[in-house]
CSV table of C-alpha atoms and ligand atoms in Angstrom, one decimal:
chain,number,residue,atom,x,y,z
A,1,UNK,CA,0.0,0.0,0.0
A,2,UNK,CA,2.7,2.4,-1.1
A,3,UNK,CA,2.6,6.1,-1.7
A,4,UNK,CA,0.4,7.2,1.3
A,5,UNK,CA,3.1,9.7,2.4
A,6,UNK,CA,3.6,11.2,-1.1
A,7,UNK,CA,-0.2,11.4,-1.5
A,8,UNK,CA,-0.4,13.5,1.7
A,9,UNK,CA,2.6,15.7,0.9
A,10,UNK,CA,1.2,16.6,-2.5
A,11,UNK,CA,-1.9,17.9,-0.7
A,12,UNK,CA,0.1,19.8,2.0
A,13,UNK,CA,-1.1,17.3,4.6
A,14,UNK,CA,0.8,15.3,7.3
A,15,UNK,CA,2.0,11.8,6.3
A,16,UNK,CA,-0.5,10.2,8.7
A,17,UNK,CA,-3.4,11.8,6.8
A,18,UNK,CA,-2.1,9.7,3.8
A,19,UNK,CA,-2.2,6.5,5.9
A,20,UNK,CA,-5.7,7.3,7.0
A,21,UNK,CA,-6.7,7.9,3.4
A,22,UNK,CA,-5.0,4.6,2.5
A,23,UNK,CA,-7.0,2.9,5.2
A,24,UNK,CA,-10.2,4.2,3.7
A,25,UNK,CA,-9.1,2.9,0.4
A,26,UNK,CA,-8.4,-0.5,1.9
A,27,UNK,CA,-12.0,-0.7,2.9
A,28,UNK,CA,-13.0,-0.1,-0.7
A,29,UNK,CA,-10.6,-2.7,-2.0
A,30,UNK,CA,-11.8,-5.3,0.5
A,31,UNK,CA,-15.4,-4.8,-0.7
A,32,UNK,CA,-14.1,-5.1,-4.3
A,33,UNK,CA,-12.4,-8.4,-3.4
A,34,UNK,CA,-15.6,-9.8,-2.1
A,35,UNK,CA,-17.5,-8.6,-5.2
A,36,UNK,CA,-14.8,-10.0,-7.6
A,37,UNK,CA,-14.5,-13.3,-5.8
A,38,UNK,CA,-10.9,-12.8,-4.7
A,39,UNK,CA,-10.5,-15.4,-1.9
A,40,UNK,CA,-7.2,-14.2,-0.3
A,41,UNK,CA,-5.9,-10.7,0.2
A,42,UNK,CA,-2.7,-9.9,2.0
A,43,UNK,CA,-1.9,-6.3,2.9
A,44,UNK,CA,1.5,-5.1,3.9
A,45,UNK,CA,0.6,-2.6,6.7
A,46,UNK,CA,3.7,-2.4,8.8
A,47,UNK,CA,7.1,-4.0,8.1
A,48,UNK,CA,9.8,-5.0,10.5
A,49,UNK,CA,11.8,-2.1,9.0
A,50,UNK,CA,9.0,0.5,9.6
A,51,UNK,CA,10.1,0.8,13.2
A,52,UNK,CA,12.8,3.1,11.9
A,53,UNK,CA,10.2,5.8,10.9
A,54,UNK,CA,9.6,8.8,13.2
A,55,UNK,CA,7.9,7.9,16.5
A,56,UNK,CA,4.8,9.9,15.6
A,57,UNK,CA,4.3,8.0,12.4
A,58,UNK,CA,4.9,4.6,14.1
A,59,UNK,CA,2.4,5.4,16.9
A,60,UNK,CA,0.0,6.7,14.3
A,61,UNK,CA,0.1,3.4,12.4
A,62,UNK,CA,-0.4,1.5,15.6
A,63,UNK,CA,-3.4,3.6,16.4
A,64,UNK,CA,-4.8,3.0,12.9
A,65,UNK,CA,-4.6,-0.8,13.4
A,66,UNK,CA,-6.5,-0.4,16.7
A,67,UNK,CA,-9.1,1.9,15.2
A,68,UNK,CA,-9.7,-0.4,12.2
A,69,UNK,CA,-10.4,-3.3,14.6
A,70,UNK,CA,-12.7,-1.1,16.8
A,71,UNK,CA,-14.6,0.4,13.9
A,72,UNK,CA,-14.6,-2.2,11.2
A,73,UNK,CA,-14.5,-5.6,12.8
A,74,UNK,CA,-18.3,-6.1,13.1
A,75,UNK,CA,-18.9,-5.1,9.5
A,76,UNK,CA,-16.0,-7.3,8.2
A,77,UNK,CA,-17.4,-10.2,10.2
A,78,UNK,CA,-20.8,-9.6,8.6
A,79,UNK,CA,-19.3,-9.6,5.2
A,80,UNK,CA,-17.7,-13.0,5.8
A,81,UNK,CA,-14.1,-11.8,6.1
A,82,UNK,CA,-11.7,-14.0,8.0
A,83,UNK,CA,-8.9,-12.0,9.6
A,84,UNK,CA,-5.5,-13.4,10.0
A,85,UNK,CA,-2.2,-11.8,11.1
A,86,UNK,CA,1.3,-12.5,9.8
A,87,UNK,CA,4.4,-11.1,11.5
A,88,UNK,CA,5.2,-10.8,15.2
A,89,UNK,CA,2.6,-9.5,17.5
A,90,UNK,CA,4.9,-9.4,20.6
A,91,UNK,CA,6.3,-6.0,20.1
A,92,UNK,CA,2.9,-4.3,19.9
A,93,UNK,CA,1.0,-2.8,22.8
A,94,UNK,CA,-0.5,-5.7,24.8
A,95,UNK,CA,-4.0,-4.1,24.5
A,96,UNK,CA,-3.6,-4.1,20.7
A,97,UNK,CA,-2.3,-7.7,20.7
A,98,UNK,CA,-5.4,-8.7,22.6
A,99,UNK,CA,-7.7,-7.0,20.1
A,100,UNK,CA,-6.0,-8.6,17.2
A,101,UNK,CA,-6.3,-12.1,18.8
A,102,UNK,CA,-10.0,-11.5,19.6
A,103,UNK,CA,-10.6,-10.4,15.9
A,104,UNK,CA,-8.9,-13.5,14.7
A,105,UNK,CA,-10.9,-15.7,17.0
A,106,UNK,CA,-14.2,-14.0,16.1
A,107,UNK,CA,-13.8,-14.4,12.4
A,108,UNK,CA,-11.9,-17.7,12.2
A,109,UNK,CA,-14.8,-19.6,10.5
A,110,UNK,CA,-15.6,-17.0,7.8
A,111,UNK,CA,-15.0,-18.2,4.3
A,112,UNK,CA,-15.7,-15.4,1.8
A,113,UNK,CA,-12.3,-13.6,2.0
A,114,UNK,CA,-9.2,-14.3,4.0
A,115,UNK,CA,-7.7,-11.0,4.9
A,116,UNK,CA,-4.1,-11.5,6.0
A,117,UNK,CA,-2.7,-8.4,7.7
A,118,UNK,CA,1.1,-8.2,7.6
A,119,UNK,CA,1.9,-6.1,10.6
A,120,UNK,CA,5.4,-6.1,12.1
A,121,UNK,CA,6.1,-8.5,9.3
A,122,UNK,CA,9.3,-9.1,7.4
A,123,UNK,CA,10.0,-11.9,5.0
A,124,UNK,CA,13.5,-12.6,6.3
A,125,UNK,CA,12.2,-12.5,9.9
A,126,UNK,CA,9.5,-15.0,8.9
A,127,UNK,CA,12.1,-17.4,7.4
A,128,UNK,CA,14.4,-17.1,10.5
A,129,UNK,CA,11.4,-17.8,12.7
A,130,UNK,CA,10.6,-20.9,10.6
A,131,UNK,CA,14.2,-22.2,10.7
A,132,UNK,CA,14.3,-21.8,14.5
A,133,UNK,CA,11.0,-23.7,14.9
A,134,UNK,CA,12.1,-26.5,12.5
A,135,UNK,CA,15.3,-27.0,14.5
A,136,UNK,CA,13.4,-26.8,17.9
A,137,UNK,CA,11.0,-29.5,16.6
A,138,UNK,CA,14.0,-31.7,15.8
A,139,UNK,CA,13.1,-32.2,12.2
A,140,UNK,CA,15.8,-34.2,10.4
A,141,UNK,CA,17.6,-32.3,7.6
A,142,UNK,CA,16.5,-34.7,4.9
A,143,UNK,CA,12.8,-34.0,5.7
A,144,UNK,CA,13.2,-30.3,5.0
A,145,UNK,CA,11.6,-29.6,1.7
A,146,UNK,CA,9.4,-26.8,0.1
A,147,UNK,CA,6.2,-28.1,1.6
A,148,UNK,CA,7.6,-28.4,5.1
A,149,UNK,CA,9.1,-24.9,5.1
A,150,UNK,CA,5.8,-23.5,3.8
A,151,UNK,CA,4.0,-25.1,6.7
A,152,UNK,CA,6.4,-23.4,9.2
A,153,UNK,CA,5.9,-19.9,7.8
A,154,UNK,CA,3.4,-17.4,9.2
A,155,UNK,CA,1.3,-18.0,6.1
A,156,UNK,CA,0.8,-21.8,6.7
A,157,UNK,CA,-2.4,-23.0,5.1
A,158,UNK,CA,-2.7,-19.9,2.8
A,159,UNK,CA,-1.9,-20.5,-0.9
A,160,UNK,CA,1.1,-18.6,-2.3
A,161,UNK,CA,-0.1,-15.3,-3.9
A,162,UNK,CA,-1.0,-15.3,-7.6
A,163,UNK,CA,-0.6,-11.5,-7.9
A,164,UNK,CA,1.4,-8.9,-6.1
A,165,UNK,CA,0.2,-5.3,-6.6
A,166,UNK,CA,2.7,-2.5,-5.8
A,167,UNK,CA,1.4,1.0,-6.0
A,168,UNK,CA,3.4,4.3,-6.4
A,169,UNK,CA,5.8,2.9,-9.0
A,170,UNK,CA,8.5,1.5,-6.7
A,171,UNK,CA,10.3,-1.5,-8.2
A,172,UNK,CA,11.3,-3.3,-5.0
A,173,UNK,CA,10.3,-6.4,-3.1
A,174,UNK,CA,10.8,-4.7,0.3
A,175,UNK,CA,11.0,-7.9,2.3
A,176,UNK,CA,7.4,-8.9,1.5
A,177,UNK,CA,6.6,-12.6,1.3
A,178,UNK,CA,10.0,-13.4,-0.2
A,179,UNK,CA,9.5,-17.2,0.0
A,180,UNK,CA,5.8,-17.2,-1.1
A,181,UNK,CA,6.2,-14.9,-4.1
A,182,UNK,CA,8.8,-17.1,-5.9
A,183,UNK,CA,6.3,-17.5,-8.9
A,184,UNK,CA,3.8,-14.7,-8.2
A,185,UNK,CA,3.0,-12.3,-11.0
A,186,UNK,CA,3.8,-8.6,-10.4
A,187,UNK,CA,1.6,-5.6,-11.2
A,188,UNK,CA,3.2,-2.2,-10.7
A,189,UNK,CA,1.3,1.0,-11.0
A,190,UNK,CA,2.3,4.7,-10.6
A,191,UNK,CA,-0.9,5.4,-8.7
A,192,UNK,CA,-0.5,6.2,-5.0
A,193,UNK,CA,-2.3,3.7,-2.8
A,194,UNK,CA,-5.1,6.1,-1.6
A,195,UNK,CA,-6.1,6.6,-5.3
A,196,UNK,CA,-5.9,2.9,-6.2
A,197,UNK,CA,-9.6,2.5,-6.7
A,198,UNK,CA,-11.9,-0.3,-7.8
A,199,UNK,CA,-11.4,0.4,-11.5
A,200,UNK,CA,-7.6,0.2,-11.1
A,201,UNK,CA,-7.9,-3.0,-9.1
A,202,UNK,CA,-10.1,-4.5,-11.9
A,203,UNK,CA,-7.5,-3.4,-14.4
A,204,UNK,CA,-4.8,-5.2,-12.4
A,205,UNK,CA,-6.9,-8.4,-12.2
A,206,UNK,CA,-7.7,-8.2,-15.9
A,207,UNK,CA,-3.9,-7.9,-16.7
A,208,UNK,CA,-3.2,-10.8,-14.4
A,209,UNK,CA,-5.9,-12.9,-16.2
A,210,UNK,CA,-4.0,-12.5,-19.5
A,211,UNK,CA,-0.6,-13.5,-18.1
A,212,UNK,CA,0.9,-16.8,-19.2
A,213,UNK,CA,2.2,-18.4,-16.0
A,214,UNK,CA,4.9,-21.0,-16.8
A,215,UNK,CA,6.5,-21.6,-13.4
A,216,UNK,CA,9.9,-22.0,-15.1
A,217,UNK,CA,8.4,-24.5,-17.6
A,218,UNK,CA,7.0,-24.0,-21.1
A,219,UNK,CA,3.4,-23.1,-22.1
A,220,UNK,CA,3.2,-26.1,-24.5
A,221,UNK,CA,5.2,-29.3,-24.4
A,222,UNK,CA,8.3,-29.1,-26.7
A,223,UNK,CA,6.9,-32.0,-28.9
A,224,UNK,CA,3.7,-30.0,-29.7
A,225,UNK,CA,5.7,-26.8,-30.5
A,226,UNK,CA,8.0,-28.8,-32.8
A,227,UNK,CA,5.0,-30.4,-34.5
B,301,FPP,C1,3.6,2.8,2.6
B,301,FPP,O1,3.5,4.1,2.1
B,301,FPP,C2,2.6,2.5,3.6
B,301,FPP,C3,2.8,2.1,4.9
B,301,FPP,C4,4.1,1.9,5.4
B,301,FPP,C5,1.7,1.9,5.8
B,301,FPP,C6,0.4,1.4,5.2
B,301,FPP,C7,-0.6,1.3,6.3
B,301,FPP,C8,-1.9,1.6,6.2
B,301,FPP,C9,-2.5,2.1,4.9
B,301,FPP,C10,-2.7,1.5,7.3
B,301,FPP,C11,-3.6,0.3,7.2
B,301,FPP,C12,-3.4,-0.6,8.3
B,301,FPP,C13,-4.2,-1.6,8.8
B,301,FPP,C14,-3.7,-2.5,9.8
B,301,FPP,C15,-5.5,-1.7,8.3
B,301,FPP,P1,4.7,5.1,2.5
B,301,FPP,O2,4.4,5.7,3.8
B,301,FPP,O3,6.0,4.5,2.4
B,301,FPP,O4,4.5,6.2,1.4
B,301,FPP,P2,5.6,7.0,0.6
B,301,FPP,O5,6.5,6.0,-0.1
B,301,FPP,O6,4.9,7.9,-0.3
B,301,FPP,O7,6.3,7.8,1.7
């Protein structure tokens, strides 16, 4: 959800106003996901590196997380949204941790859309955490394969993403789902996140639908091509 800060600065507003506008937009995109039949949405709301931002911005983002749960949870639950969290909760305010856990518990049986919230999340941190748990569980080295590692990640049970959308034109992975996106398709748009509306989202999905996903293989077997 990149470009909130620049969106605000362009309007002479504080950066947090951009994050709030980004949060309102997230609401619209969640509704669009339900309408378009998207079953899994993962949002990158706060990275392990975002702690390095000014205190006021970090605190503001924590407050937004809490406000979203307070204000939106009942409606998300009604819409059939299952909330999940990826990342480490332990560094957050205990009151916020409790709210996140309650939201997860309340919505755990919802099936319409799984909304994975990456908060205090980092791809490298996730892999380190998985390796530590694999070692602690005494898993023999020759049992470590792709499926096993996937089951030890924060995203266990969630399919790898088909499409990654990055707004604001940045061409970086930024430590996001670095294991899971090995064969994801990318869609980059110059639009700042608060302006990334339902039409743009539809355009991204349409573009994705025309992609030829080969997973390192070939679209057609070689024999057929030769023939
Ligand atoms: C990146 O834009 C955005 C973020 C680091 C925060 C995104 C968070 C939200 C929209 C809040 C939603 C959170 C929840 C839990 C619902 P940027 O600040 O890097 O923008 P810039 O590149 O223009 O400075």
